[in-house]
C-alpha positions as protocol buffer text, in pm:
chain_id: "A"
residue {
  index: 1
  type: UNK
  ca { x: -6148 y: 8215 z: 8449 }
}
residue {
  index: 2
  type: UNK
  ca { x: -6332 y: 7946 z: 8235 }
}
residue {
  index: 3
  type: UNK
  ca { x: -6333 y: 7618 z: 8422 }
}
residue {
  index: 4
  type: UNK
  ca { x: -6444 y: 7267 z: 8261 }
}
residue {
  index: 5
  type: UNK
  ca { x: -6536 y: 7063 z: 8505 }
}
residue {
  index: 6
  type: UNK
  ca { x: -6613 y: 6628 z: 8436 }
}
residue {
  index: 7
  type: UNK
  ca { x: -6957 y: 6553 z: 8334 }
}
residue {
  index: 8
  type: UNK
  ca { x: -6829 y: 6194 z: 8431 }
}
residue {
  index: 9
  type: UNK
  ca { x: -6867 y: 5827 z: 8469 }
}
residue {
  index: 10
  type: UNK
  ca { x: -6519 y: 5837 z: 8581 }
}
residue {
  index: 11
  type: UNK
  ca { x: -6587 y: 5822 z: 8959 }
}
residue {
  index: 12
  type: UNK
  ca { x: -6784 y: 5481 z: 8958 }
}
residue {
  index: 13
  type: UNK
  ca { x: -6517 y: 5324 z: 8801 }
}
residue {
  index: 14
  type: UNK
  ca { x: -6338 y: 5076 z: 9055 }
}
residue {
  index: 15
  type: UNK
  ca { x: -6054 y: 4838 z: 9014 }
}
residue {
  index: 16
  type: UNK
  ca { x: -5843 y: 4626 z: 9238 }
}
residue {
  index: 17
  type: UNK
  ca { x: -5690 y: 4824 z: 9474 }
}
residue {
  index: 18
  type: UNK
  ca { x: -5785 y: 5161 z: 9307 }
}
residue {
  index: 19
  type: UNK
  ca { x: -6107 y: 5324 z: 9296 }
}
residue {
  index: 20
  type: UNK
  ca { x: -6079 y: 5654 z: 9113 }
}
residue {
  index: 21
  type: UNK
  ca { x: -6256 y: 5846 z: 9406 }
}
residue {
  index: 22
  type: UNK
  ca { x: -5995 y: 5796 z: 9652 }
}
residue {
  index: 23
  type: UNK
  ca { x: -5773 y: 6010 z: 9480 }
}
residue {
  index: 24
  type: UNK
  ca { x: -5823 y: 6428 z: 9456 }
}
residue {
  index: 25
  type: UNK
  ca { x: -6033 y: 6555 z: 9175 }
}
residue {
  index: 26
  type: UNK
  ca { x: -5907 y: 6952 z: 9137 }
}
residue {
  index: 27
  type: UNK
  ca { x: -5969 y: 7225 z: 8892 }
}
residue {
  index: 28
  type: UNK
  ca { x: -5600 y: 7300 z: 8717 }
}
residue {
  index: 29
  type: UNK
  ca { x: -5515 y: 7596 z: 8533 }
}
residue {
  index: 30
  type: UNK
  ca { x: -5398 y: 7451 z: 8192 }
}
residue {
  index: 31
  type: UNK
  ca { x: -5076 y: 7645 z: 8169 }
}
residue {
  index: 32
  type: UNK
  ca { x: -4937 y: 7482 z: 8489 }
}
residue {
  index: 33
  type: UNK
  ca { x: -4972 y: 7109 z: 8313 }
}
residue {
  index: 34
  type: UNK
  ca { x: -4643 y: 6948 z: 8147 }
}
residue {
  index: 35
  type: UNK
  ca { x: -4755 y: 6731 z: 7840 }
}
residue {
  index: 36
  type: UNK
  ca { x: -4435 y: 6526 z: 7799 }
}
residue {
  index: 37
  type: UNK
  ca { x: -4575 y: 6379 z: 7476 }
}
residue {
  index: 38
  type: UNK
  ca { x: -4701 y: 6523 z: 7177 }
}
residue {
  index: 39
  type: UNK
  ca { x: -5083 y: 6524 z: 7083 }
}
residue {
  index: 40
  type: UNK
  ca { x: -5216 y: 6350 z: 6707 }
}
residue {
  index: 41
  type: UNK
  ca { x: -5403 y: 6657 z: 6565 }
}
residue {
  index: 42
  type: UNK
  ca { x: -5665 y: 6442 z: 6409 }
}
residue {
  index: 43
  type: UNK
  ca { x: -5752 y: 6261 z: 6780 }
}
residue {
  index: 44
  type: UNK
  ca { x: -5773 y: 6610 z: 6909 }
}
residue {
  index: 45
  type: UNK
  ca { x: -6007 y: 6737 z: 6703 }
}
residue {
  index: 46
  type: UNK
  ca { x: -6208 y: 6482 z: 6727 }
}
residue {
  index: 47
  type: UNK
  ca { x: -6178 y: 6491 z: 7131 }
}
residue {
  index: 48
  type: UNK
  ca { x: -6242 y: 6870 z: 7121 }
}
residue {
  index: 49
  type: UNK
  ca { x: -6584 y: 6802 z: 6901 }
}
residue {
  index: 50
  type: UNK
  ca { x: -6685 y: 6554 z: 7183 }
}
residue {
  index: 51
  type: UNK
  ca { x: -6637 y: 6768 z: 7526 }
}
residue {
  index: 52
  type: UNK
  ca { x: -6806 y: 7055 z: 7287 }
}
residue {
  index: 53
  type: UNK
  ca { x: -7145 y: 6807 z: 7267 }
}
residue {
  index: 54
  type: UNK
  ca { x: -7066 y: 6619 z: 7566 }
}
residue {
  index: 55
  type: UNK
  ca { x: -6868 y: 6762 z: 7835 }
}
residue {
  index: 56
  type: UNK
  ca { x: -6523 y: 6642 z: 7991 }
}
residue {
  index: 57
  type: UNK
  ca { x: -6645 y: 6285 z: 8061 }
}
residue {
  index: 58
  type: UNK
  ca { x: -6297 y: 6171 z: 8230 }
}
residue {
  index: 59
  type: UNK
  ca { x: -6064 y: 6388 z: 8445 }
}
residue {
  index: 60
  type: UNK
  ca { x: -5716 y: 6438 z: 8256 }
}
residue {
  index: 61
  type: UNK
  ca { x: -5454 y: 6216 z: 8468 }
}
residue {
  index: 62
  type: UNK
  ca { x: -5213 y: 6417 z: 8641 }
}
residue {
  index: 63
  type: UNK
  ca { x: -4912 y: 6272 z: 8823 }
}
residue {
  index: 64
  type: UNK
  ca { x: -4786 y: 6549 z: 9070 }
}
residue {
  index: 65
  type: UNK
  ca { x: -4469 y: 6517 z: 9183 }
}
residue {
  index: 66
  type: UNK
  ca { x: -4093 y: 6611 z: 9218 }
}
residue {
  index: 67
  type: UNK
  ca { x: -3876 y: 6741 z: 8990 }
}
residue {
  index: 68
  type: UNK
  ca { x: -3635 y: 6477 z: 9025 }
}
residue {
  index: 69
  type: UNK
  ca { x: -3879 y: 6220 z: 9027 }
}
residue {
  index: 70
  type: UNK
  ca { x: -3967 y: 6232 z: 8654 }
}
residue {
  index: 71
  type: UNK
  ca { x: -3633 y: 6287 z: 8598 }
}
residue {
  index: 72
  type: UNK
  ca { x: -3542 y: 5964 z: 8704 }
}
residue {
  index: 73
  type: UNK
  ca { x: -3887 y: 5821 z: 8546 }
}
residue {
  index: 74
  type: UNK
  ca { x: -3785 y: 5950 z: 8212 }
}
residue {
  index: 75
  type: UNK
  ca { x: -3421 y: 5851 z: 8225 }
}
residue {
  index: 76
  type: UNK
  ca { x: -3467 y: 5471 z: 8332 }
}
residue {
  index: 77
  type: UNK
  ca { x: -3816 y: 5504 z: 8108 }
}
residue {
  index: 78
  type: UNK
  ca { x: -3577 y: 5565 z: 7788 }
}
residue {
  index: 79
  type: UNK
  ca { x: -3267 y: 5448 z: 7898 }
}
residue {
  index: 80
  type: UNK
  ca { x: -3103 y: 5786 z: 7893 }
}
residue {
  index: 81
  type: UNK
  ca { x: -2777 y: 5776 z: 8045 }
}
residue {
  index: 82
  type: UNK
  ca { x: -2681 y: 6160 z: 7998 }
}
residue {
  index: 83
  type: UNK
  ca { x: -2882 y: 6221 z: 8343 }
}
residue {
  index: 84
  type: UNK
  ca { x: -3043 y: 6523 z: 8171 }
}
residue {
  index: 85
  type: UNK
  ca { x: -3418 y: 6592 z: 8199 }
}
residue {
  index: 86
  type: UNK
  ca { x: -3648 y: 6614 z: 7935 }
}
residue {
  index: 87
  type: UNK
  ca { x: -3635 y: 6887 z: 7693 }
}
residue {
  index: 88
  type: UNK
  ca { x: -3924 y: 7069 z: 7765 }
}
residue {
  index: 89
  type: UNK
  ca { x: -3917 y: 7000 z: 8151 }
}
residue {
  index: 90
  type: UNK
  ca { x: -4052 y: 7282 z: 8344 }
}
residue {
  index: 91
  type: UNK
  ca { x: -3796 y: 7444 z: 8623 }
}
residue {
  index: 92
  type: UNK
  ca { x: -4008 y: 7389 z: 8928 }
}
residue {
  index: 93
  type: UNK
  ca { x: -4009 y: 7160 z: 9244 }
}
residue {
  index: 94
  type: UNK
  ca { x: -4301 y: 7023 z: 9160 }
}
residue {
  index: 95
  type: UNK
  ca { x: -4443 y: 6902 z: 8817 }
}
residue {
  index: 96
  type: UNK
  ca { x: -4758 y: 6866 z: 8739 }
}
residue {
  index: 97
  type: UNK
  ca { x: -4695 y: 6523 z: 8464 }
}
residue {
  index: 98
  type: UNK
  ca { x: -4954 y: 6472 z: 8213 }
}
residue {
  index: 99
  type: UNK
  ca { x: -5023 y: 6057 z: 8211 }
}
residue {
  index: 100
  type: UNK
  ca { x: -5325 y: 6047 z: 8041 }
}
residue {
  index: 101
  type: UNK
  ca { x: -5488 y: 6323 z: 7813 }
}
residue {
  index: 102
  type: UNK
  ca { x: -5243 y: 6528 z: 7643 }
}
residue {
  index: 103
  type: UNK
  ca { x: -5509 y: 6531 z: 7324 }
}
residue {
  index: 104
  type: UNK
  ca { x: -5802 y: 6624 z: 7570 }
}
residue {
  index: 105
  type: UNK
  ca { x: -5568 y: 6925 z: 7688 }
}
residue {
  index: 106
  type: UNK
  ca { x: -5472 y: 7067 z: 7399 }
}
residue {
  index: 107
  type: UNK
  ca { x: -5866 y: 7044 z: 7281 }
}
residue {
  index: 108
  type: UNK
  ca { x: -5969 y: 7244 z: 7605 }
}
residue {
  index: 109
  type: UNK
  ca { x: -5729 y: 7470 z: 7524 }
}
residue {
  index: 110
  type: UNK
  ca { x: -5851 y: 7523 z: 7154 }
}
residue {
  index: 111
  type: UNK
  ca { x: -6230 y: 7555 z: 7330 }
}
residue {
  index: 112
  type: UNK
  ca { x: -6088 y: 7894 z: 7505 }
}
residue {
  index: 113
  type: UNK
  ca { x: -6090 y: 7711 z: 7861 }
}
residue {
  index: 114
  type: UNK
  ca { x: -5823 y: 7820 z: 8158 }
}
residue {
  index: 115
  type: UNK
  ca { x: -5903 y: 7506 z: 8367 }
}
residue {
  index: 116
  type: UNK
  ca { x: -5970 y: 7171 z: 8378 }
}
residue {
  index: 117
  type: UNK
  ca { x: -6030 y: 6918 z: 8621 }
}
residue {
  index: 118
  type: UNK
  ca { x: -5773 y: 6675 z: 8707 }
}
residue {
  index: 119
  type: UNK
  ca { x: -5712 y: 6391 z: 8851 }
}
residue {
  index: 120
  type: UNK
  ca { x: -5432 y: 6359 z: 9055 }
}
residue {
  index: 121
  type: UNK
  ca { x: -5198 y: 6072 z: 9110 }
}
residue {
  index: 122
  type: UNK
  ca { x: -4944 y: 6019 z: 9369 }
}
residue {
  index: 123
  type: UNK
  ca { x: -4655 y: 5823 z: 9142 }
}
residue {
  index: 124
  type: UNK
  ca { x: -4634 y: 5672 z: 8766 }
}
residue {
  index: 125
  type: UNK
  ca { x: -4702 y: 5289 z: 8865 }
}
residue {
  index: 126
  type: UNK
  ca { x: -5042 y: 5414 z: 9015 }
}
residue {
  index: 127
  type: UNK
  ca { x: -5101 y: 5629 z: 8698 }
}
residue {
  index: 128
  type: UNK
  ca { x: -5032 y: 5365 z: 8430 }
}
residue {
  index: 129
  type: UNK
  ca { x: -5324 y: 5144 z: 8615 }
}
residue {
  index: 130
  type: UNK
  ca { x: -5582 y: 5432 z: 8634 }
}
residue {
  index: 131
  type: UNK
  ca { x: -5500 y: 5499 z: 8292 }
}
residue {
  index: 132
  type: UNK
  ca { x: -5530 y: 5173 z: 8188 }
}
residue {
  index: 133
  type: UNK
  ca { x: -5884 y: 5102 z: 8356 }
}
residue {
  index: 134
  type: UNK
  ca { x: -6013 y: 5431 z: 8246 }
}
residue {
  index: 135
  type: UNK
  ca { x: -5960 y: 5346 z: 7870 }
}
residue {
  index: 136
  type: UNK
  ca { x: -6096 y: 4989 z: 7967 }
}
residue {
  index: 137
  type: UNK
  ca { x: -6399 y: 5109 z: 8116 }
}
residue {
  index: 138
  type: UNK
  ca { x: -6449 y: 5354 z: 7790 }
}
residue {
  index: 139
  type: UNK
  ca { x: -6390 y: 5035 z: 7568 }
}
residue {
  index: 140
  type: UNK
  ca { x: -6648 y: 4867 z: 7695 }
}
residue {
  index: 141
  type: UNK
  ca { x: -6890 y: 5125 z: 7665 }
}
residue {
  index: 142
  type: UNK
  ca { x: -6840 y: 5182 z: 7359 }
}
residue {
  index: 143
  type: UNK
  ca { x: -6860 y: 4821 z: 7268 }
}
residue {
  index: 144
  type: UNK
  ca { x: -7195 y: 4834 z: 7489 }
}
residue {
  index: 145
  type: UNK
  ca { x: -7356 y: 5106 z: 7323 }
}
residue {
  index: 146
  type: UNK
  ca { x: -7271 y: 4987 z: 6983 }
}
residue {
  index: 147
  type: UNK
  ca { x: -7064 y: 5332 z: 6944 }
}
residue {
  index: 148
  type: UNK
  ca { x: -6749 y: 5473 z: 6800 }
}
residue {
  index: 149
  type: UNK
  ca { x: -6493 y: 5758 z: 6907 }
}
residue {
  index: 150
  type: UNK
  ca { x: -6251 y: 5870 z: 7124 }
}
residue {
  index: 151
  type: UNK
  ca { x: -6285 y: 5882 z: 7541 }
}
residue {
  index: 152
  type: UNK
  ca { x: -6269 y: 6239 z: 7629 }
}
């Protein structure tokens, strides 16, 4: 087992009525993550360069939940009426929805690593905020430090 764990500023960052610590920070084995989008090769490889000099510097955002929960997140998300689930949906009870990282996933997979720590979010509304303020928080950052690149 080769774990990457966060070498983070992601657990001082607070927001109204979320603070990224009250919510479980585990190690994941990569295979049992669902990446319902697909990743830009280019952003990947320059996310996998980063955690190689840097670390994992936020947690990949992880909405675990039921099946038929992001079934019914996907269907009113894209207005499918067909009531089928997406394509690539894994057949379990409980899913373990990629929200926000699919790029830093596939480049700890391309590093060789069998886990990664997540963070894990109770529903989608919750998840689109911590997204949100985690790319916020790198913004600024980055504007602060007079840097460029990609939040990994």
């Amino acid at each position: 087992m080769k774990p990457l764990r966060v070498n983070s500023r992601a657990s001082r960052l607070a927001f109204p009525g979320i603070i990224i610590d009250s919510f479980e920070v585990r190690s994941m084995a990569v295979d049992d993550l669902w990446q319902p989008v697909r990743t830009v090769p280019i952003f990947v490889d320059e996310v996998r360069d980063s955690i190689s000099k840097t670390g994992l510097m936020n947690p990949i955002i992880v909405v675990r939940t039921p099946r038929e929960d992001v079934v019914l997140h996907y269907r009113d998300k894209h207005k499918a009426t067909s009531g089928a689930p997406p394509n690539n949906l894994p057949d379990a009870p409980v899913i373990n929805a990629i929200w926000g990282g699919s790029n830093r996933l596939d480049a700890v997979k391309q590093l060789g690593y069998t886990h990664v720590d997540c963070v894990l979010i109770p529903d989608f509304f919750t998840a689109m905020r911590v997204q949100t303020e985690q790319r916020n928080a790198y913004d600024i950052a980055e504007v602060s430090n007079g840097a460029a690149g990609k939040a990994t």
